[in-house]
Amino acid sequence: MPRNDTSATGRTLRIIKVSVLLAAIALYVIFAQRFSTDDLTAFVGRYPGWTVAVYFAICVARGVALIPGTPFLAAGILLFRNEPWLLLGVFLASIAVVSWMLYHLSGWLGLAAWFEKHYPEKTERMRQRLQGPYGQWFVALWAFAPIAPTDLVCYVAGTLKIPLRKFLPALLAGEAVICTLYIFILRNI
């Protein structure tokens, strides 16, 4: 049965976000000397399978908690400095999983009411554009935009029951372009 208690869901999401942020800060402060590029590259070299699995799980958790992905992609650039295509594949796979989950579970998570409350105009404009003839292009461009919340387009597409076979490839195409740009630009800095 769908959950409509948005205040409890919002509070839970805020607690998760703050907890993840505080844990990341604490780990960085405690192990600051271990967060050099050389140490991270050596760590990935010793445990490549586990590093990929843990990074993927963290990226999925990030998406479910509605935390922006750019800082996690930047961390991935440090972790997988010598394997940019692996990073792109893992990050896009996490986006696909999270997008699929938000598409299907947005009502249960209480995101429907949250987005309606916080972004009513954007939500309505998105509905109109998604149902138009260029809906897939809109999704791809939305996913490409670095400041646009991808979670919002997943929610709206899920509530409108846009076919997943149209929605997900368009979303991943836009994300692939922006993530590739980030990876290859930030990797050289």
Coordinates of C-alpha atoms in Angstrom, one line a residue:
M1 CA 0.0 0.0 0.0
P2 CA 1.4 3.4 -0.9
R3 CA 2.7 5.6 1.9
N4 CA 1.4 9.1 2.0
D5 CA 3.2 10.3 5.1
T6 CA 5.6 12.7 3.3
S7 CA 6.8 14.4 6.5
A8 CA 8.1 11.1 7.9
T9 CA 9.7 10.2 4.5
G10 CA 11.2 13.7 4.2
R11 CA 12.6 13.5 7.7
T12 CA 14.0 10.0 7.1
L13 CA 15.7 11.2 3.8
R14 CA 17.2 14.3 5.6
I15 CA 18.5 12.0 8.4
I16 CA 20.1 9.7 5.8
K17 CA 21.7 12.7 3.9
V18 CA 23.1 14.2 7.1
S19 CA 24.4 10.9 8.4
V20 CA 26.1 10.1 5.1
L21 CA 27.6 13.6 5.0
L22 CA 28.8 13.4 8.6
A23 CA 30.3 9.9 8.1
A24 CA 32.1 11.1 5.0
I25 CA 33.6 14.1 6.8
A26 CA 34.6 12.0 9.8
L27 CA 36.3 9.4 7.6
Y28 CA 38.1 12.2 5.7
V29 CA 39.3 13.8 9.0
I30 CA 40.4 10.5 10.6
F31 CA 42.1 9.1 7.5
A32 CA 43.1 12.4 5.7
Q33 CA 46.6 11.1 5.0
R34 CA 45.2 8.0 3.1
F35 CA 43.1 10.1 0.7
S36 CA 45.9 11.0 -1.7
T37 CA 45.6 10.1 -5.3
D38 CA 48.5 7.6 -5.1
D39 CA 47.1 5.8 -2.1
L40 CA 43.6 5.5 -3.6
T41 CA 45.1 4.2 -6.9
A42 CA 47.1 1.6 -5.0
F43 CA 44.0 0.6 -3.0
V44 CA 42.0 0.1 -6.2
G45 CA 44.8 -2.0 -7.6
R46 CA 44.8 -4.3 -4.7
Y47 CA 41.0 -4.9 -4.5
P48 CA 39.6 -4.1 -7.9
G49 CA 36.5 -6.3 -7.7
W50 CA 35.5 -5.1 -4.2
T51 CA 36.2 -1.5 -5.0
V52 CA 33.9 -1.6 -8.0
A53 CA 31.2 -3.4 -6.0
V54 CA 31.4 -1.0 -3.0
Y55 CA 31.5 2.1 -5.2
F56 CA 28.4 0.8 -7.1
A57 CA 26.6 0.2 -3.8
I58 CA 27.5 3.6 -2.5
C59 CA 26.3 5.3 -5.7
V60 CA 23.0 3.4 -5.5
A61 CA 22.6 4.4 -1.9
R62 CA 23.4 8.0 -2.9
G63 CA 20.7 8.0 -5.5
V64 CA 18.1 6.5 -3.2
A65 CA 18.9 9.2 -0.6
L66 CA 18.5 11.8 -3.4
I67 CA 22.0 13.1 -2.9
P68 CA 23.5 14.8 -6.0
G69 CA 25.9 12.5 -7.9
T70 CA 28.6 14.9 -9.1
P71 CA 30.7 14.6 -5.9
F72 CA 30.5 10.8 -6.1
L73 CA 31.6 10.9 -9.7
A74 CA 34.5 13.1 -8.7
A75 CA 35.4 10.6 -6.0
G76 CA 35.2 7.8 -8.6
I77 CA 37.6 9.8 -10.8
L78 CA 40.1 9.6 -8.0
L79 CA 39.4 5.9 -7.4
F80 CA 39.4 4.7 -11.0
R81 CA 41.9 7.2 -12.4
N82 CA 43.4 4.7 -14.9
E83 CA 40.1 3.1 -15.8
P84 CA 37.7 5.9 -17.0
W85 CA 35.5 3.6 -19.1
L86 CA 35.0 1.3 -16.1
L87 CA 34.0 4.3 -14.0
L88 CA 31.6 5.5 -16.6
G89 CA 30.0 2.0 -16.9
V90 CA 29.7 1.6 -13.1
F91 CA 28.3 5.1 -12.6
L92 CA 25.8 4.8 -15.4
A93 CA 24.7 1.3 -14.1
S94 CA 24.1 2.9 -10.7
I95 CA 22.1 5.7 -12.3
A96 CA 20.0 3.1 -14.2
V97 CA 19.3 1.2 -11.0
V98 CA 18.4 4.3 -9.1
S99 CA 16.3 5.7 -11.9
W100 CA 14.4 2.4 -12.3
M101 CA 13.8 2.4 -8.5
L102 CA 12.6 6.0 -8.4
Y103 CA 10.4 5.4 -11.5
H104 CA 8.7 2.5 -9.8
L105 CA 8.8 3.4 -6.2
S106 CA 8.2 7.2 -6.1
G107 CA 4.7 6.9 -4.8
W108 CA 5.7 4.5 -2.0
L109 CA 8.7 6.6 -1.0
G110 CA 6.4 9.7 -0.7
L111 CA 8.3 11.5 -3.5
A112 CA 5.2 12.3 -5.4
A113 CA 3.8 14.6 -2.7
W114 CA 7.3 16.0 -1.9
F115 CA 7.9 17.0 -5.5
E116 CA 4.4 18.3 -5.9
K117 CA 4.8 20.5 -2.8
H118 CA 8.4 21.8 -3.5
Y119 CA 8.3 22.0 -7.3
P120 CA 4.7 22.3 -8.4
E121 CA 5.4 24.5 -11.5
K122 CA 8.4 22.4 -12.6
T123 CA 6.4 19.2 -12.1
E124 CA 3.5 20.5 -14.2
R125 CA 5.8 21.7 -17.0
M126 CA 7.6 18.4 -17.0
R127 CA 4.4 16.5 -17.3
Q128 CA 3.4 18.6 -20.4
R129 CA 6.8 18.1 -22.0
L130 CA 7.1 14.4 -21.3
Q131 CA 3.7 13.8 -22.9
G132 CA 4.5 15.8 -25.9
P133 CA 6.0 14.5 -29.2
Y134 CA 9.6 15.2 -28.1
G135 CA 9.3 13.6 -24.6
Q136 CA 12.4 11.5 -25.0
W137 CA 14.5 14.4 -26.2
F138 CA 13.3 16.3 -23.1
V139 CA 14.4 13.5 -20.8
A140 CA 17.8 13.3 -22.5
L141 CA 18.4 17.1 -22.3
W142 CA 17.1 17.1 -18.7
A143 CA 19.6 14.4 -17.7
F144 CA 22.4 16.2 -19.6
A145 CA 21.8 19.5 -17.7
P146 CA 24.3 19.5 -14.7
I147 CA 22.0 21.5 -12.4
A148 CA 18.7 19.7 -13.1
P149 CA 17.6 17.1 -10.5
T150 CA 17.4 13.8 -12.4
D151 CA 15.2 12.4 -9.6
L152 CA 12.4 14.8 -10.6
V153 CA 12.2 13.5 -14.2
C154 CA 12.2 9.9 -12.9
Y155 CA 9.3 10.7 -10.6
V156 CA 7.3 12.5 -13.2
A157 CA 7.9 9.8 -15.9
G158 CA 6.9 7.1 -13.3
T159 CA 3.6 8.9 -12.4
L160 CA 2.8 9.4 -16.0
K161 CA 3.6 5.8 -16.8
I162 CA 5.9 6.8 -19.7
P163 CA 7.1 3.5 -21.0
L164 CA 10.3 2.5 -19.3
R165 CA 11.8 1.4 -22.7
K166 CA 11.5 5.0 -23.9
F167 CA 12.3 6.8 -20.7
L168 CA 15.4 4.9 -19.4
P169 CA 17.5 4.9 -22.7
A170 CA 16.9 8.7 -23.1
L171 CA 17.9 9.3 -19.5
L172 CA 21.0 7.2 -19.8
A173 CA 22.0 8.9 -23.1
G174 CA 21.9 12.3 -21.5
E175 CA 23.7 11.1 -18.4
A176 CA 26.3 9.3 -20.5
V177 CA 27.3 12.6 -22.3
I178 CA 27.6 14.7 -19.2
C179 CA 29.4 12.0 -17.1
T180 CA 31.8 11.4 -20.0
L181 CA 32.6 15.1 -20.1
Y182 CA 33.1 15.3 -16.3
I183 CA 35.3 12.2 -16.3
F184 CA 37.6 13.2 -19.0
I185 CA 37.8 16.9 -18.0
L186 CA 38.2 16.4 -14.3
R187 CA 40.6 13.5 -14.7
N188 CA 43.2 15.8 -16.3
I189 CA 43.0 18.4 -13.6

